[in-house]
Amino acid sequence: MAAELLKRYCYHYYNYSKRAYIEPRLELRELTGTDDNFPERDEKRTDGFWCDYQVVVDGDEQTLINSIEQIKQDIAAKKKDGIELFLLRNMSRGKGVGFFEAGRFHPNFILWMLKDGKQYVTFIDPHGLLHGSGIGDEKIKLHKGIKEIEKRLNDPEVILNSFILSWTKYPQLKWNKEQKELEDMHVLFMQDDRDQYIDKLFDNLRGQAGGAMIN
């Protein structure tokens, strides 16, 4: 037990020290077309759009298929009224965006939305929660920590957010928290709310923009 506690202390102290070094050096930079975070664009579809990703799933993964179709429909519906919307695959450690605040957490996706001269950068991670550490999980707490990063960047045109999309159904968690409380912590449930969780995410962003960002 003593050895385990010592390892945890060293782990957290290392992240604390690294964060103290990195925080004053945070900066925003523009991604160029050759950045590794963008996929290779070597194929163009007949509708004029670039074919950036191909997703292959088993035929019985109907929940995942439905979720992908829902995201596709929602993105198409939001792409109006001057909104530009991009869903990027975050790169792995060493190239992608990670957060020492959340134990070197690298969310899987980055939703990048442009509206009225502002950039809404939202980090999204589909994640099972059954074997996690509950509401104290650093990945969940990032929804608050990322706002501290936003303050340090000191750019009113950039709004940061973080969401966990849970594959685990809400009744399985037993966290003594109402589902709405977890949603307020930016935990959305893909199976319980398969027809609504994307709308809830955008509703949250709309609320941060005073209700005028997304129709």
mmCIF file of C-alpha atoms in Angstrom:
data_model
loop_
_atom_site.group_PDB
_atom_site.id
_atom_site.type_symbol
_atom_site.label_atom_id
_atom_site.label_comp_id
_atom_site.label_asym_id
_atom_site.label_seq_id
_atom_site.Cartn_x
_atom_site.Cartn_y
_atom_site.Cartn_z
ATOM 1 C CA MET A 1 0.000 0.000 0.000
ATOM 2 C CA ALA A 2 2.835 2.384 0.889
ATOM 3 C CA ALA A 3 4.520 1.714 -2.459
ATOM 4 C CA GLU A 4 1.277 2.360 -4.333
ATOM 5 C CA LEU A 5 0.716 5.636 -2.478
ATOM 6 C CA LEU A 6 4.279 6.703 -3.210
ATOM 7 C CA LYS A 7 3.835 5.967 -6.927
ATOM 8 C CA ARG A 8 0.651 7.999 -7.013
ATOM 9 C CA TYR A 9 2.359 10.871 -5.222
ATOM 10 C CA CYS A 10 5.245 10.833 -7.710
ATOM 11 C CA TYR A 11 2.801 10.688 -10.624
ATOM 12 C CA HIS A 12 0.789 13.665 -9.423
ATOM 13 C CA TYR A 13 3.877 15.656 -8.420
ATOM 14 C CA TYR A 14 5.416 15.073 -11.850
ATOM 15 C CA ASN A 15 2.257 16.299 -13.601
ATOM 16 C CA TYR A 16 2.038 19.273 -11.234
ATOM 17 C CA SER A 17 5.640 20.285 -12.005
ATOM 18 C CA LYS A 18 5.226 19.779 -15.737
ATOM 19 C CA ARG A 19 2.027 21.794 -15.741
ATOM 20 C CA ALA A 20 3.781 24.612 -13.861
ATOM 21 C CA TYR A 21 6.414 24.677 -16.595
ATOM 22 C CA ILE A 22 3.990 24.524 -19.528
ATOM 23 C CA GLU A 23 1.216 26.879 -18.359
ATOM 24 C CA PRO A 24 3.146 30.162 -18.809
ATOM 25 C CA ARG A 25 4.201 29.004 -22.277
ATOM 26 C CA LEU A 26 0.770 28.155 -23.673
ATOM 27 C CA GLU A 27 0.014 29.846 -26.958
ATOM 28 C CA LEU A 28 -2.376 29.608 -29.868
ATOM 29 C CA ARG A 29 -0.970 28.841 -33.288
ATOM 30 C CA GLU A 30 -2.495 28.471 -36.709
ATOM 31 C CA LEU A 31 -2.513 24.993 -38.219
ATOM 32 C CA THR A 32 -1.230 24.800 -41.755
ATOM 33 C CA GLY A 33 -2.500 22.402 -44.382
ATOM 34 C CA THR A 34 0.518 20.163 -43.890
ATOM 35 C CA ASP A 35 -0.020 19.727 -40.146
ATOM 36 C CA ASP A 36 -0.210 16.101 -39.010
ATOM 37 C CA ASN A 37 -3.548 16.797 -37.325
ATOM 38 C CA PHE A 38 -5.163 17.039 -40.768
ATOM 39 C CA PRO A 39 -5.727 13.860 -42.799
ATOM 40 C CA GLU A 40 -4.234 13.287 -46.214
ATOM 41 C CA ARG A 41 -6.527 14.608 -48.910
ATOM 42 C CA ASP A 42 -5.792 12.293 -51.810
ATOM 43 C CA GLU A 43 -9.314 11.446 -52.843
ATOM 44 C CA LYS A 44 -12.214 13.667 -53.790
ATOM 45 C CA ARG A 45 -15.818 12.560 -53.867
ATOM 46 C CA THR A 46 -18.206 13.218 -56.729
ATOM 47 C CA ASP A 47 -20.100 15.788 -54.620
ATOM 48 C CA GLY A 48 -16.994 17.988 -54.480
ATOM 49 C CA PHE A 49 -16.077 17.300 -50.855
ATOM 50 C CA TRP A 50 -12.841 15.690 -49.755
ATOM 51 C CA CYS A 51 -13.056 12.173 -48.430
ATOM 52 C CA ASP A 52 -11.007 12.503 -45.240
ATOM 53 C CA TYR A 53 -12.031 9.457 -43.211
ATOM 54 C CA GLN A 54 -13.319 5.995 -43.792
ATOM 55 C CA VAL A 55 -14.960 4.267 -40.856
ATOM 56 C CA VAL A 56 -15.237 0.467 -40.899
ATOM 57 C CA VAL A 57 -17.375 -1.303 -38.276
ATOM 58 C CA ASP A 58 -18.853 -4.753 -37.838
ATOM 59 C CA GLY A 59 -22.323 -5.188 -39.194
ATOM 60 C CA ASP A 60 -23.769 -5.837 -35.741
ATOM 61 C CA GLU A 61 -22.407 -2.569 -34.299
ATOM 62 C CA GLN A 62 -25.744 -0.908 -34.987
ATOM 63 C CA THR A 63 -25.469 1.526 -32.066
ATOM 64 C CA LEU A 64 -22.194 2.902 -33.418
ATOM 65 C CA ILE A 65 -23.576 3.050 -36.959
ATOM 66 C CA ASN A 66 -26.645 4.931 -35.760
ATOM 67 C CA SER A 67 -24.457 7.343 -33.772
ATOM 68 C CA ILE A 68 -22.276 8.098 -36.808
ATOM 69 C CA GLU A 69 -25.355 8.689 -38.950
ATOM 70 C CA GLN A 70 -26.805 10.967 -36.274
ATOM 71 C CA ILE A 71 -23.608 13.015 -36.117
ATOM 72 C CA LYS A 72 -23.590 13.275 -39.916
ATOM 73 C CA GLN A 73 -27.181 14.540 -39.979
ATOM 74 C CA ASP A 74 -26.640 16.986 -37.134
ATOM 75 C CA ILE A 75 -23.489 18.445 -38.673
ATOM 76 C CA ALA A 76 -25.334 18.907 -41.977
ATOM 77 C CA ALA A 77 -28.185 20.643 -40.162
ATOM 78 C CA LYS A 78 -25.860 23.012 -38.279
ATOM 79 C CA LYS A 79 -23.857 24.047 -41.364
ATOM 80 C CA LYS A 80 -25.879 27.231 -42.045
ATOM 81 C CA ASP A 81 -26.240 30.820 -40.910
ATOM 82 C CA GLY A 82 -22.532 31.486 -41.303
ATOM 83 C CA ILE A 83 -21.422 28.525 -39.171
ATOM 84 C CA GLU A 84 -18.382 26.550 -40.263
ATOM 85 C CA LEU A 85 -18.085 23.193 -38.567
ATOM 86 C CA PHE A 86 -15.217 20.680 -38.628
ATOM 87 C CA LEU A 87 -14.759 17.407 -36.784
ATOM 88 C CA LEU A 88 -11.078 16.501 -36.439
ATOM 89 C CA ARG A 89 -9.488 13.294 -35.192
ATOM 90 C CA ASN A 90 -7.052 14.237 -32.438
ATOM 91 C CA MET A 91 -3.608 12.769 -32.982
ATOM 92 C CA SER A 92 -1.943 10.493 -30.460
ATOM 93 C CA ARG A 93 0.648 11.512 -27.887
ATOM 94 C CA GLY A 94 3.495 13.528 -29.319
ATOM 95 C CA LYS A 95 1.472 15.144 -32.118
ATOM 96 C CA GLY A 96 -2.060 15.700 -30.859
ATOM 97 C CA VAL A 97 -3.495 17.906 -28.143
ATOM 98 C CA GLY A 98 -3.175 16.508 -24.626
ATOM 99 C CA PHE A 99 -3.946 17.829 -21.159
ATOM 100 C CA PHE A 100 -1.579 17.398 -18.251
ATOM 101 C CA GLU A 101 -4.404 18.772 -16.089
ATOM 102 C CA ALA A 102 -6.200 15.488 -16.777
ATOM 103 C CA GLY A 103 -3.298 13.077 -16.469
ATOM 104 C CA ARG A 104 -1.969 13.492 -20.021
ATOM 105 C CA PHE A 105 -5.459 12.897 -21.407
ATOM 106 C CA HIS A 106 -5.736 13.000 -25.221
ATOM 107 C CA PRO A 107 -9.430 13.302 -26.221
ATOM 108 C CA ASN A 108 -10.251 11.414 -29.408
ATOM 109 C CA PHE A 109 -11.952 14.221 -31.319
ATOM 110 C CA ILE A 110 -11.868 17.990 -31.701
ATOM 111 C CA LEU A 111 -15.047 19.763 -32.792
ATOM 112 C CA TRP A 112 -13.982 23.094 -34.282
ATOM 113 C CA MET A 113 -16.738 25.604 -34.960
ATOM 114 C CA LEU A 114 -16.422 29.108 -36.392
ATOM 115 C CA LYS A 115 -19.201 31.628 -35.835
ATOM 116 C CA ASP A 116 -19.205 35.427 -35.875
ATOM 117 C CA GLY A 117 -15.433 35.613 -35.733
ATOM 118 C CA LYS A 118 -15.174 33.313 -32.705
ATOM 119 C CA GLN A 119 -13.679 29.841 -32.532
ATOM 120 C CA TYR A 120 -15.455 27.236 -30.411
ATOM 121 C CA VAL A 121 -12.954 24.422 -29.838
ATOM 122 C CA THR A 122 -14.566 21.436 -28.144
ATOM 123 C CA PHE A 123 -12.659 18.299 -27.132
ATOM 124 C CA ILE A 124 -14.791 15.157 -27.243
ATOM 125 C CA ASP A 125 -13.966 11.680 -25.994
ATOM 126 C CA PRO A 126 -16.260 8.627 -26.329
ATOM 127 C CA HIS A 127 -15.434 6.763 -23.156
ATOM 128 C CA GLY A 128 -16.758 3.950 -20.989
ATOM 129 C CA LEU A 129 -17.176 4.994 -17.356
ATOM 130 C CA LEU A 130 -17.990 1.731 -15.619
ATOM 131 C CA HIS A 131 -14.402 1.102 -14.465
ATOM 132 C CA GLY A 132 -13.370 4.715 -13.957
ATOM 133 C CA SER A 133 -12.873 6.621 -10.720
ATOM 134 C CA GLY A 134 -16.310 8.211 -10.647
ATOM 135 C CA ILE A 135 -17.020 11.918 -10.719
ATOM 136 C CA GLY A 136 -13.471 12.528 -9.504
ATOM 137 C CA ASP A 137 -12.071 11.217 -12.792
ATOM 138 C CA GLU A 138 -9.629 13.762 -14.227
ATOM 139 C CA LYS A 139 -11.160 13.322 -17.679
ATOM 140 C CA ILE A 140 -14.527 14.449 -16.340
ATOM 141 C CA LYS A 141 -13.058 17.286 -14.288
ATOM 142 C CA LEU A 142 -11.438 18.640 -17.433
ATOM 143 C CA HIS A 143 -14.727 20.388 -18.280
ATOM 144 C CA LYS A 144 -13.800 22.871 -15.539
ATOM 145 C CA GLY A 145 -10.029 22.754 -15.945
ATOM 146 C CA ILE A 146 -10.254 23.631 -19.614
ATOM 147 C CA LYS A 147 -11.920 26.906 -18.665
ATOM 148 C CA GLU A 148 -8.812 27.790 -16.666
ATOM 149 C CA ILE A 149 -6.768 27.139 -19.800
ATOM 150 C CA GLU A 150 -9.150 29.385 -21.705
ATOM 151 C CA LYS A 151 -8.516 32.183 -19.206
ATOM 152 C CA ARG A 152 -4.755 31.764 -19.461
ATOM 153 C CA LEU A 153 -4.883 31.999 -23.244
ATOM 154 C CA ASN A 154 -6.578 35.381 -22.750
ATOM 155 C CA ASP A 155 -8.179 35.427 -26.192
ATOM 156 C CA PRO A 156 -11.897 36.380 -26.151
ATOM 157 C CA GLU A 157 -12.307 34.930 -29.628
ATOM 158 C CA VAL A 158 -11.481 31.366 -28.490
ATOM 159 C CA ILE A 159 -13.939 29.334 -26.362
ATOM 160 C CA LEU A 160 -12.805 25.938 -25.071
ATOM 161 C CA ASN A 161 -14.961 23.034 -23.902
ATOM 162 C CA SER A 162 -14.594 19.360 -23.061
ATOM 163 C CA PHE A 163 -17.217 16.586 -23.170
ATOM 164 C CA ILE A 164 -17.249 12.895 -22.319
ATOM 165 C CA LEU A 165 -19.624 10.784 -24.423
ATOM 166 C CA SER A 166 -20.340 7.761 -22.285
ATOM 167 C CA TRP A 167 -20.903 4.326 -23.797
ATOM 168 C CA THR A 168 -21.889 3.212 -20.294
ATOM 169 C CA LYS A 169 -25.592 3.545 -19.596
ATOM 170 C CA TYR A 170 -26.526 5.938 -16.822
ATOM 171 C CA PRO A 171 -28.243 3.331 -14.548
ATOM 172 C CA GLN A 172 -25.016 1.277 -14.471
ATOM 173 C CA LEU A 173 -22.936 3.988 -12.820
ATOM 174 C CA LYS A 174 -24.415 4.127 -9.288
ATOM 175 C CA TRP A 175 -22.688 7.464 -8.626
ATOM 176 C CA ASN A 176 -25.497 8.989 -6.540
ATOM 177 C CA LYS A 177 -25.844 11.723 -9.131
ATOM 178 C CA GLU A 178 -28.885 12.520 -11.232
ATOM 179 C CA GLN A 179 -28.380 12.248 -14.970
ATOM 180 C CA LYS A 180 -28.944 15.998 -15.327
ATOM 181 C CA GLU A 181 -26.163 16.653 -12.805
ATOM 182 C CA LEU A 182 -23.757 14.576 -14.879
ATOM 183 C CA GLU A 183 -24.855 16.339 -18.044
ATOM 184 C CA ASP A 184 -24.009 19.640 -16.322
ATOM 185 C CA MET A 185 -20.527 18.149 -15.837
ATOM 186 C CA HIS A 186 -20.428 17.576 -19.618
ATOM 187 C CA VAL A 187 -21.015 13.826 -19.426
ATOM 188 C CA LEU A 188 -23.516 12.813 -22.106
ATOM 189 C CA PHE A 189 -24.936 9.325 -22.565
ATOM 190 C CA MET A 190 -24.872 7.948 -26.095
ATOM 191 C CA GLN A 191 -27.025 4.907 -25.415
ATOM 192 C CA ASP A 192 -29.600 6.418 -23.047
ATOM 193 C CA ASP A 193 -29.940 9.540 -25.227
ATOM 194 C CA ARG A 194 -28.933 8.286 -28.657
ATOM 195 C CA ASP A 195 -31.368 10.693 -30.371
ATOM 196 C CA GLN A 196 -30.610 13.697 -28.167
ATOM 197 C CA TYR A 197 -27.033 13.739 -26.870
ATOM 198 C CA ILE A 198 -25.657 15.646 -29.894
ATOM 199 C CA ASP A 199 -28.411 18.234 -29.522
ATOM 200 C CA LYS A 200 -27.562 18.568 -25.828
ATOM 201 C CA LEU A 201 -23.926 19.223 -26.699
ATOM 202 C CA PHE A 202 -24.856 21.978 -29.154
ATOM 203 C CA ASP A 203 -27.433 23.391 -26.735
ATOM 204 C CA ASN A 204 -24.648 23.763 -24.200
ATOM 205 C CA LEU A 205 -22.481 25.653 -26.696
ATOM 206 C CA ARG A 206 -25.438 27.805 -27.663
ATOM 207 C CA GLY A 207 -25.987 28.706 -24.029
ATOM 208 C CA GLN A 208 -22.391 29.912 -23.742
ATOM 209 C CA ALA A 209 -22.955 32.158 -26.737
ATOM 210 C CA GLY A 210 -26.069 33.739 -25.252
ATOM 211 C CA GLY A 211 -28.421 31.528 -27.210
ATOM 212 C CA ALA A 212 -27.613 33.136 -30.567
ATOM 213 C CA MET A 213 -25.031 30.804 -32.031
ATOM 214 C CA ILE A 214 -26.890 27.757 -33.344
ATOM 215 C CA ASN A 215 -30.442 27.452 -34.646
#
